[in-house]
């Protein structure tokens, strides 16, 4: 049996399904490759896959313990009732069970999503074609439903292989992607493809999906907190050792909340859309426990809905015909309200969650109406997918999650009793049309910028307000995961790590972002130094036409020494701006790379020079290495080769353009040069670097999707290690981890050493170390010779040393670690080292000396100009 450390922070989940049931194109092929390549290049797949592996194991252990205790104590394990579904997921360190609980034409009108569909007046024709969205929920989607097969091929893909369908999962899927066979049930992104998962082990699966480039996912569920309906009675789930008045998990930023921020930070293009929950007003209010949210209704968003880098969605009623004024937006009686314990603004946004008509699972033609934040969340999710589709069509790329979130909050329709955000509606009602128009007018009447803030160099940008509409500036950044405090009621400890500060000035007056007071949640928003939110929004409703300066600085330390941020500006005349983008590096070798960019729009003045700047630190400038494009004036794409680079080095670069107003830079990107051939020894690999595959290594998955990974599980290694686990794949695994090329010319005394740990290897068929002198590094090329073969569990680290002297003189040597196995076997590698000494040439002198006079020393090439007579002892 495997022996893994028990992670106590994993808990049982209780999903709050929505309640109040009322009876009533071509197949997508996935996102464009070029844009997805950029997404994956900036995604920390190593960290995500390690996190996925860790969470999977912790979840399995914790849930097994919870089920065991449930059987002993009579807890509910899974149950359907009139208000939804509840399922046991784990147990807290205090022994409290945690459950997941489940939390359209009119919906599209309410959020103006129908205004970006084909046939609408603005002519965007967005329907989700070619886009992929994720859904995690309390069961399987009925993939055979007519709404998911309207194009002649299934658009919902079951990723878990569960046999039983569930109405809630099917209804949510329909709200996102139903094709419109029944017009009133048309989903927001009605021609998109949906990847459907159940909620078990969701964090592990989310991390893996994010590592593979998923852009948006919906989560219409959450842990149960406070009062919960069991189907026959109300039960209070709070921890009375902390408080009997309020479940401390409302508004709390704990380990489980932090986990979502971990995923988000490592996957900068992945936006997690989460229902706020239906907790407000729940419970009998007896037995010493008030109803959730208390008399005022605030502070009742539990657990993960309080994460910083996700989009938490509240639910409002239908707005038939669409939004015209704040009073159109009416709150539902159940939608959970903020604030978070540290005063951050939650929910972030609202969508339609009132009696949405969508797909059901009793048959392929079944429909029904449901209310809840479970419905408002997919209403928003599908709409956001259309915005990514629109951006990709316009610019051949995708927005980061921070940019998408900034766009949504920037263009939200004003809602609530006061101007600005509040803890009921968040930043307001989603307006998909307004967001799409901002993207369409990028660098014309709006700015959409993805920048990097570096301490010591405050960011400033001058904009010109038209004076005919509000001047709005929104800044959002994916903040590093917070530092949870111990379990307690309403701690005010700030969870913001990198505190960016935004101001707007016309030279005489200065405007500050909106902010709320978490200790006085019903108070109207004010403006000032917002030091709790990673969202800052400044609005001048009636600006004077003219120039304004946006300034971004920071307070305190900045974790990571820099912070990426997204900036949205509207209400401006962008005629003075150049719109320039930086292309991805291509044809990268050990000493060169193809770099370029594209001047899409000239500003007020013509571009007189364009090119690329390159350096070894982030955001290089014109004073660094400068490559001027051939024919460097005007608009259009350009490229050039940067030569003379160092092998195995990271470089930063960005496109630039010069006009009469100054220099404009595109977004900074990076690449690493390849290895070439290793010629300097000793050479080693400790796998301590986060990059995976490790620098200069290649990974080949011939069978099984598990593959090699980097891990830092200290139970097995004191530092990083390479790791392979075929994860119970009965069909078997055949995966290779191949070194760079080694040059053993003029080398001797050559050896290979490495540390290995073979764990639970009873089922291993074969694993080996192989060597080749004529391969390009891939398993199918050249001849590979076995150096070492092993099988069987060792249950401890051991060092293997292999003699490579037979390969002295070879100029192209690759070494491969091949894993072949079934079931749940594991092989760990660490501290690989190759030692090779230089061969010192030996000269044999054929000296033939006799007599005197000039002559030569044979074998040396030395000529004696005179007497070569010498005495040798």
Coordinates of N, CA, C and O in Angstrom, one line a residue, residues 379-440:
X379 N -24.6 31.8 -16.9 CA -25.0 32.9 -17.7 C -23.8 33.8 -18.0 O -23.6 34.2 -19.1
X380 N -23.0 34.0 -17.0 CA -21.8 34.8 -17.1 C -20.7 34.1 -17.8 O -20.0 34.6 -18.7
X381 N -20.5 32.8 -17.5 CA -19.4 32.0 -18.1 C -19.5 32.0 -19.6 O -18.5 32.2 -20.3
X382 N -20.6 31.6 -20.1 CA -20.8 31.5 -21.5 C -20.6 32.8 -22.2 O -20.0 32.9 -23.3
X383 N -21.0 33.9 -21.6 CA -20.8 35.3 -22.1 C -19.3 35.6 -22.2 O -18.9 36.2 -23.2
X384 N -18.6 35.3 -21.2 CA -17.1 35.5 -21.1 C -16.4 34.8 -22.2 O -15.4 35.3 -22.8
X385 N -16.9 33.6 -22.5 CA -16.3 32.8 -23.6 C -16.4 33.5 -24.9 O -15.5 33.5 -25.8
X386 N -17.5 34.2 -25.2 CA -17.7 34.9 -26.4 C -16.8 36.1 -26.5 O -16.3 36.5 -27.6
X387 N -16.5 36.7 -25.3 CA -15.5 37.9 -25.3 C -14.1 37.4 -25.7 O -13.4 38.1 -26.4
X388 N -13.7 36.2 -25.2 CA -12.4 35.6 -25.7 C -12.5 35.3 -27.2 O -11.5 35.5 -27.9
X389 N -13.6 34.8 -27.6 CA -13.7 34.5 -29.1 C -13.5 35.8 -29.9 O -12.8 35.9 -30.9
X390 N -14.2 36.9 -29.4 CA -14.1 38.2 -30.1 C -12.7 38.7 -30.1 O -12.2 39.2 -31.2
X391 N -12.0 38.7 -29.0 CA -10.6 39.2 -28.9 C -9.7 38.4 -29.8 O -8.9 39.0 -30.5
X392 N -9.9 37.1 -29.9 CA -9.1 36.3 -30.8 C -9.3 36.6 -32.2 O -8.4 36.6 -33.0
X393 N -10.5 36.8 -32.6 CA -10.8 37.2 -34.0 C -10.2 38.5 -34.4 O -9.7 38.7 -35.5
X394 N -10.2 39.4 -33.4 CA -9.6 40.8 -33.7 C -8.1 40.8 -33.7 O -7.5 41.4 -34.6
X395 N -7.5 40.1 -32.7 CA -6.1 40.3 -32.5 C -5.2 39.0 -32.5 O -4.0 39.0 -32.3
X396 N -5.9 37.9 -32.8 CA -5.1 36.6 -32.9 C -4.5 36.1 -31.7 O -3.5 35.4 -31.7
X397 N -5.1 36.5 -30.5 CA -4.6 36.1 -29.2 C -5.7 36.0 -28.3 O -6.9 36.2 -28.6
X398 N -5.4 35.7 -27.0 CA -6.4 35.6 -26.0 C -6.1 36.6 -24.9 O -4.9 36.9 -24.6
X399 N -7.1 37.1 -24.1 CA -6.8 37.9 -23.0 C -6.4 37.1 -21.8 O -6.8 36.0 -21.6
X400 N -5.5 37.6 -21.0 CA -5.2 37.0 -19.7 C -6.5 37.0 -18.9 O -7.4 37.8 -19.1
X401 N -6.6 36.2 -17.8 CA -7.7 36.2 -17.0 C -7.9 37.5 -16.3 O -9.0 38.0 -16.1
X402 N -6.8 38.2 -15.9 CA -6.9 39.5 -15.3 C -7.5 40.5 -16.2 O -8.3 41.4 -15.8
X403 N -7.1 40.4 -17.5 CA -7.7 41.4 -18.5 C -9.2 41.1 -18.7 O -10.0 42.0 -18.8
X404 N -9.5 39.8 -18.8 CA -11.0 39.5 -19.0 C -11.8 40.0 -17.8 O -12.9 40.5 -17.9
X405 N -11.2 39.7 -16.6 CA -11.9 40.2 -15.4 C -12.0 41.7 -15.4 O -13.1 42.3 -15.0
X406 N -10.9 42.4 -15.7 CA -10.9 43.8 -15.7 C -12.0 44.4 -16.7 O -12.7 45.3 -16.4
X407 N -12.0 43.7 -17.9 CA -13.0 44.2 -18.9 C -14.4 44.0 -18.4 O -15.3 44.9 -18.6
X408 N -14.7 42.9 -17.8 CA -16.1 42.7 -17.3 C -16.5 43.7 -16.2 O -17.6 44.2 -16.2
X409 N -15.6 43.9 -15.3 CA -15.9 44.9 -14.2 C -15.9 46.3 -14.7 O -16.6 47.1 -14.2
X410 N -15.0 46.6 -15.7 CA -15.0 47.9 -16.2 C -16.3 48.3 -16.9 O -16.7 49.5 -16.8
X411 N -16.9 47.4 -17.6 CA -18.1 47.7 -18.4 C -19.4 47.3 -17.7 O -20.5 47.3 -18.3
X412 N -19.4 46.8 -16.4 CA -20.6 46.4 -15.7 C -21.6 47.5 -15.6 O -21.3 48.7 -15.5
X413 N -22.9 47.2 -15.7 CA -24.0 48.2 -15.6 C -24.1 48.5 -14.1 O -24.2 47.6 -13.3
X414 N -24.2 49.8 -13.8 CA -24.4 50.2 -12.4 C -25.7 49.6 -11.8 O -26.7 49.6 -12.4
X415 N -25.5 49.1 -10.6 CA -26.6 48.4 -9.9 C -26.5 48.7 -8.5 O -25.5 49.1 -7.9
X416 N -27.7 48.6 -7.8 CA -27.7 48.8 -6.3 C -28.1 50.2 -6.0 O -28.3 51.1 -6.9
X417 N -28.2 50.5 -4.7 CA -28.8 51.8 -4.3 C -27.9 53.0 -4.4 O -28.4 54.1 -4.4
X418 N -26.6 52.7 -4.5 CA -25.6 53.9 -4.6 C -24.7 53.7 -5.8 O -24.5 52.6 -6.3
X419 N -24.1 54.8 -6.2 CA -23.1 54.8 -7.2 C -21.9 54.1 -6.8 O -21.4 54.2 -5.7
X420 N -21.3 53.2 -7.7 CA -20.1 52.5 -7.4 C -20.4 51.1 -6.9 O -21.6 50.6 -6.9
X421 N -19.4 50.3 -6.5 CA -19.6 48.9 -6.1 C -20.2 48.8 -4.8 O -20.3 49.8 -4.0
X422 N -20.8 47.7 -4.5 CA -21.3 47.4 -3.1 C -21.1 45.9 -2.9 O -20.6 45.1 -3.7
X423 N -21.5 45.5 -1.7 CA -21.3 44.1 -1.3 C -22.5 43.2 -1.6 O -22.5 42.0 -1.3
X424 N -23.5 43.8 -2.3 CA -24.6 43.0 -2.8 C -24.5 42.6 -4.3 O -24.6 41.4 -4.6
X425 N -24.3 43.6 -5.1 CA -24.2 43.4 -6.6 C -22.7 43.4 -7.1 O -22.5 43.1 -8.2
X426 N -21.8 43.6 -6.2 CA -20.4 43.7 -6.6 C -20.2 45.0 -7.5 O -20.7 46.1 -7.1
X427 N -19.6 44.8 -8.6 CA -19.4 45.9 -9.5 C -20.6 46.2 -10.5 O -20.6 47.1 -11.3
X428 N -21.7 45.3 -10.3 CA -22.9 45.6 -11.1 C -23.3 44.4 -12.0 O -22.9 43.2 -11.7
X429 N -24.1 44.6 -13.0 CA -24.6 43.6 -13.9 C -23.8 43.5 -15.1 O -23.3 44.5 -15.7
X430 N -23.4 42.2 -15.5 CA -22.6 42.0 -16.7 C -23.3 42.6 -17.9 O -24.5 42.5 -18.1
X431 N -22.5 43.3 -18.7 CA -23.0 43.8 -20.0 C -22.0 43.4 -21.1 O -21.0 44.0 -21.3
X432 N -22.3 42.2 -21.7 CA -21.5 41.6 -22.7 C -21.3 42.5 -23.9 O -20.1 42.6 -24.4
X433 N -22.3 43.2 -24.3 CA -22.2 44.1 -25.5 C -21.2 45.2 -25.2 O -20.4 45.5 -26.1
X434 N -21.4 45.9 -24.1 CA -20.5 47.0 -23.8 C -19.0 46.5 -23.7 O -18.1 47.2 -24.2
X435 N -18.8 45.3 -23.1 CA -17.4 44.8 -23.1 C -16.9 44.5 -24.5 O -15.7 44.8 -24.8
X436 N -17.7 44.0 -25.3 CA -17.3 43.7 -26.7 C -17.0 44.9 -27.5 O -16.0 45.0 -28.3
X437 N -17.7 46.0 -27.3 CA -17.5 47.3 -27.9 C -16.1 47.9 -27.5 O -15.4 48.4 -28.3
X438 N -15.8 47.7 -26.2 CA -14.5 48.2 -25.8 C -13.4 47.5 -26.5 O -12.4 48.1 -26.9
X439 N -13.5 46.2 -26.7 CA -12.5 45.4 -27.4 C -12.5 45.8 -28.9 O -11.4 46.0 -29.5
X440 N -13.6 46.1 -29.5 CA -13.7 46.5 -30.9 C -13.0 47.8 -31.1 O -12.4 48.1 -32.1

